[in-house]
Amino acid sequence: GAVVSQHPSWVICKSGTSVKIECRSLDFQATTMFWYRQFPKQSLMLMATSNEGSKATYEQGVEKDKFLINHASLTLSTLTVTSAHPEDSSFYICSARVLAGESTGELFFGEGSRLTVL
Amino acid sequence: RKEVEQDPGPFNVPEGATVAFNCTYSNSASQSFFWYRQDCRKEPKLLMSVYSSGNEDGRFTAQLNRASQYISLLIRDSKLSDSATYLCVTLTDSWGKLQFGAGTQVVVTP
């Protein structure tokens, strides 16, 4: 099946620094990618929908200036957590589907990136 | 109110036993329903879709009740490898925005 690769898997950073997480679709082109955040024992929460060649669509309550999303190509979307603080520590997961608008539920997920902000 | 609600568990199940749990959803416009499995500190993976008439995939049976807005998952002959968190997921539009429940933890014991 389709593969989505996410990097880095783990990152520890100091408060105030910025962290970039990459999400790549390895064997297909993804016009749309999704970024989720998951706190311990909680559900995945959609942060934003990343659209290739256009601005991302952010969910209510997600600061677009803090979580910068760039989807410059059909195989790469990046999430940059700017000026990270300890409360941003979480598990960030990207996902993609093969065809935009496809009405199926199988999203292919990246392996996730665990961010710890000290 | 959360859009998708699940009993967090854990459901402690002896190996070989049957376990079942439900998930309720609040959005009557939800179009599609799925069960995902998530192992600790890993990404979710699709277990099965849930069809209106109910469907079975090996030891797993899923049911959908649109009138009462819930779906269920039943696992027969539980294996140790079934230990995981099972996420109930709904899809309300064709562009892929999924709503996830917080998950039901299942622990299968020898």
Short mmCIF file of C-alpha atoms in Angstrom, two decimals:
data_model
loop_
_atom_site.label_atom_id
_atom_site.label_comp_id
_atom_site.label_asym_id
_atom_site.label_seq_id
_atom_site.Cartn_x
_atom_site.Cartn_y
_atom_site.Cartn_z
CA GLY A 1 0.00 0.00 0.00
CA ALA A 2 0.88 3.64 -0.14
CA VAL A 3 3.61 4.77 2.19
CA VAL A 4 3.91 8.02 4.04
CA SER A 5 7.19 8.80 5.72
CA GLN A 6 7.57 11.30 8.52
CA HIS A 7 10.78 12.74 9.92
CA PRO A 8 12.05 13.13 12.57
CA SER A 9 10.50 10.42 14.75
CA TRP A 10 11.69 12.06 17.92
CA VAL A 11 12.80 15.57 18.64
CA ILE A 12 13.73 17.32 21.83
CA CYS A 13 14.22 21.04 21.75
CA LYS A 14 14.60 24.00 24.04
CA SER A 15 11.73 26.34 24.69
CA GLY A 16 11.65 29.17 22.19
CA THR A 17 13.21 27.29 19.31
CA SER A 18 11.48 26.21 16.12
CA VAL A 19 11.10 22.64 14.93
CA LYS A 20 10.34 21.43 11.41
CA ILE A 21 8.63 18.11 10.75
CA GLU A 22 8.56 16.63 7.27
CA CYS A 23 5.91 14.40 5.76
CA ARG A 24 6.59 12.68 2.46
CA SER A 25 4.45 10.49 0.30
CA LEU A 26 6.90 7.92 -1.04
CA ASP A 27 5.10 6.19 -3.85
CA PHE A 28 2.22 8.45 -4.73
CA GLN A 29 1.41 12.10 -5.20
CA ALA A 30 -0.64 13.68 -2.48
CA THR A 31 -2.44 16.91 -3.29
CA THR A 32 -3.85 16.95 0.22
CA MET A 33 -2.14 16.05 3.46
CA PHE A 34 -3.49 16.34 6.98
CA TRP A 35 -1.68 17.21 10.16
CA TYR A 36 -2.91 15.80 13.46
CA ARG A 37 -1.80 16.22 17.03
CA GLN A 38 -2.37 13.66 19.74
CA PHE A 39 -1.88 14.23 23.45
CA PRO A 40 -1.53 11.18 25.74
CA LYS A 41 -4.73 9.15 26.04
CA GLN A 42 -6.59 11.58 23.81
CA SER A 43 -7.89 11.35 20.28
CA LEU A 44 -6.10 12.58 17.22
CA MET A 45 -7.08 16.17 16.66
CA LEU A 46 -6.93 17.56 13.16
CA MET A 47 -4.80 20.68 13.13
CA ALA A 48 -4.84 21.63 9.49
CA THR A 49 -5.35 20.47 5.95
CA SER A 50 -2.35 21.05 3.74
CA ASN A 51 -3.04 21.71 0.08
CA GLU A 52 -0.30 21.56 -2.52
CA GLY A 53 0.35 24.96 -4.01
CA SER A 54 -2.01 26.87 -1.78
CA LYS A 55 -2.44 27.96 1.81
CA ALA A 56 -3.28 25.42 4.45
CA THR A 57 -6.70 25.34 6.03
CA TYR A 58 -6.46 25.48 9.81
CA GLU A 59 -8.96 24.09 12.26
CA GLN A 60 -10.56 26.36 14.79
CA GLY A 61 -8.26 27.13 17.67
CA VAL A 62 -5.03 26.29 15.83
CA GLU A 63 -2.71 29.25 15.44
CA LYS A 64 -1.57 29.46 11.84
CA ASP A 65 1.36 31.70 12.73
CA LYS A 66 2.61 29.22 15.27
CA PHE A 67 2.14 26.08 13.20
CA LEU A 68 3.46 26.92 9.76
CA ILE A 69 2.54 24.51 7.03
CA ASN A 70 4.15 24.37 3.65
CA HIS A 71 3.09 21.99 0.90
CA ALA A 72 5.41 22.99 -1.89
CA SER A 73 5.32 19.77 -3.86
CA LEU A 74 3.03 16.82 -4.42
CA THR A 75 5.16 14.61 -2.22
CA LEU A 76 6.19 16.85 0.66
CA SER A 77 4.42 18.80 3.35
CA THR A 78 6.20 20.37 6.31
CA LEU A 79 4.95 21.51 9.67
CA THR A 80 7.07 24.03 11.56
CA VAL A 81 6.30 24.60 15.21
CA THR A 82 7.61 28.10 15.82
CA SER A 83 8.81 29.32 19.20
CA ALA A 84 7.95 26.00 20.76
CA HIS A 85 6.88 25.85 24.38
CA PRO A 86 6.44 22.87 26.73
CA GLU A 87 2.69 22.82 26.10
CA ASP A 88 3.45 22.10 22.43
CA SER A 89 4.97 18.77 23.44
CA SER A 90 2.85 16.18 21.69
CA PHE A 91 2.72 13.47 19.06
CA TYR A 92 2.33 15.03 15.62
CA ILE A 93 1.12 12.81 12.80
CA CYS A 94 0.65 13.55 9.14
CA SER A 95 -1.53 11.65 6.76
CA ALA A 96 -2.32 11.64 3.09
CA ARG A 97 -4.71 10.08 0.66
CA VAL A 98 -3.93 8.99 -2.84
CA LEU A 99 -6.69 10.87 -4.60
CA ALA A 100 -8.06 14.24 -3.52
CA GLY A 101 -11.74 14.04 -2.85
CA GLU A 102 -11.72 10.27 -2.68
CA SER A 103 -14.56 9.27 -0.46
CA THR A 104 -12.87 6.49 1.43
CA GLY A 105 -11.51 6.44 4.90
CA GLU A 106 -8.13 4.95 4.33
CA LEU A 107 -5.71 7.64 5.04
CA PHE A 108 -2.09 6.61 5.06
CA PHE A 109 -0.36 7.87 8.14
CA GLY A 110 3.22 8.81 8.73
CA GLU A 111 4.99 7.18 11.64
CA GLY A 112 4.48 10.25 13.77
CA SER A 113 6.88 12.71 15.37
CA ARG A 114 7.13 12.94 19.12
CA LEU A 115 8.06 16.46 20.15
CA THR A 116 9.32 17.23 23.62
CA VAL A 117 9.95 20.86 24.46
CA LEU A 118 12.10 21.44 27.53
CA ARG B 1 -19.64 17.48 23.46
CA LYS B 2 -17.11 15.39 21.54
CA GLU B 3 -18.13 14.42 18.04
CA VAL B 4 -17.05 10.82 18.54
CA GLU B 5 -17.18 9.21 21.97
CA GLN B 6 -15.70 5.95 23.12
CA ASP B 7 -15.33 4.10 26.39
CA PRO B 8 -11.60 4.42 27.08
CA GLY B 9 -11.42 1.03 28.80
CA PRO B 10 -9.21 -0.80 29.37
CA PHE B 11 -11.10 -3.93 28.48
CA ASN B 12 -9.14 -6.80 29.96
CA VAL B 13 -9.89 -9.91 27.93
CA PRO B 14 -8.64 -13.45 28.47
CA GLU B 15 -7.01 -14.94 25.42
CA GLY B 16 -9.62 -16.73 23.33
CA ALA B 17 -12.54 -14.75 24.71
CA THR B 18 -14.83 -12.34 22.89
CA VAL B 19 -14.90 -8.61 23.51
CA ALA B 20 -17.20 -5.97 22.10
CA PHE B 21 -17.41 -2.23 22.49
CA ASN B 22 -19.29 0.67 20.99
CA CYS B 23 -18.71 4.15 19.80
CA THR B 24 -21.27 6.92 19.48
CA TYR B 25 -21.14 9.83 17.06
CA SER B 26 -23.04 13.08 17.21
CA ASN B 27 -22.96 14.25 13.61
CA SER B 28 -25.91 12.75 11.77
CA ALA B 29 -24.30 13.83 8.50
CA SER B 30 -21.44 11.39 8.98
CA GLN B 31 -21.06 9.44 5.78
CA SER B 32 -18.57 6.70 6.47
CA PHE B 33 -17.31 4.87 9.48
CA PHE B 34 -14.15 3.01 10.29
CA TRP B 35 -12.24 1.25 12.98
CA TYR B 36 -8.55 2.02 13.22
CA ARG B 37 -6.06 0.27 15.43
CA GLN B 38 -3.31 2.17 17.19
CA ASP B 39 -0.47 0.49 19.03
CA CYS B 40 1.33 2.37 21.75
CA ARG B 41 3.30 5.31 20.38
CA LYS B 42 2.59 4.29 16.81
CA GLU B 43 0.51 5.69 14.00
CA PRO B 44 -3.10 4.51 13.51
CA LYS B 45 -3.75 1.83 10.93
CA LEU B 46 -7.03 1.01 9.27
CA LEU B 47 -8.59 -2.12 10.71
CA MET B 48 -11.83 -2.16 8.77
CA SER B 49 -14.54 -0.04 7.27
CA VAL B 50 -18.04 -0.31 8.71
CA TYR B 51 -20.87 -0.90 6.28
CA SER B 52 -24.56 -0.23 6.84
CA SER B 53 -25.46 -3.90 6.79
CA GLY B 54 -22.64 -4.86 9.12
CA ASN B 55 -19.53 -6.65 8.00
CA GLU B 56 -17.04 -9.19 9.14
CA ASP B 57 -13.33 -9.53 8.56
CA GLY B 58 -12.00 -12.70 10.06
CA ARG B 59 -12.41 -12.49 13.81
CA PHE B 60 -13.61 -8.90 13.66
CA THR B 61 -17.24 -7.89 13.20
CA ALA B 62 -18.41 -4.32 12.81
CA GLN B 63 -21.97 -3.03 13.04
CA LEU B 64 -23.52 0.33 12.29
CA ASN B 65 -26.73 1.67 13.80
CA ARG B 66 -27.57 4.94 12.09
CA ALA B 67 -30.81 5.46 13.99
CA SER B 68 -29.01 5.43 17.32
CA GLN B 69 -25.79 6.80 15.86
CA TYR B 70 -23.37 4.21 17.09
CA ILE B 71 -21.01 1.66 15.67
CA SER B 72 -19.63 -1.41 17.34
CA LEU B 73 -16.66 -3.70 17.06
CA LEU B 74 -16.60 -7.30 18.20
CA ILE B 75 -13.44 -9.35 18.42
CA ARG B 76 -13.81 -13.12 18.66
CA ASP B 77 -11.18 -15.59 19.81
CA SER B 78 -8.97 -12.77 21.08
CA LYS B 79 -5.24 -13.06 20.49
CA LEU B 80 -2.48 -11.48 22.51
CA SER B 81 -1.63 -9.47 19.42
CA ASP B 82 -5.07 -7.86 19.51
CA SER B 83 -3.94 -5.76 22.47
CA ALA B 84 -4.11 -2.20 21.21
CA THR B 85 -6.24 0.91 21.26
CA TYR B 86 -9.14 0.81 18.83
CA LEU B 87 -10.13 4.15 17.37
CA CYS B 88 -13.61 4.84 16.10
CA VAL B 89 -13.48 7.16 13.11
CA THR B 90 -16.14 8.97 11.11
CA LEU B 91 -15.91 10.77 7.81
CA THR B 92 -18.24 13.67 7.17
CA ASP B 93 -17.00 14.96 3.85
CA SER B 94 -15.33 13.60 0.78
CA TRP B 95 -12.12 15.55 1.30
CA GLY B 96 -10.81 13.36 4.01
CA LYS B 97 -11.48 15.14 7.28
CA LEU B 98 -11.80 12.33 9.73
CA GLN B 99 -13.11 12.65 13.27
CA PHE B 100 -11.38 10.35 15.71
CA GLY B 101 -12.61 9.00 18.99
CA ALA B 102 -10.13 8.89 21.84
CA GLY B 103 -9.94 5.14 21.54
CA THR B 104 -10.86 2.05 23.51
CA GLN B 105 -7.95 0.16 25.00
CA VAL B 106 -8.08 -3.61 24.80
CA VAL B 107 -5.65 -5.74 26.78
CA VAL B 108 -5.65 -9.44 26.00
CA THR B 109 -4.13 -11.53 28.77
CA PRO B 110 -2.72 -15.08 28.62
#
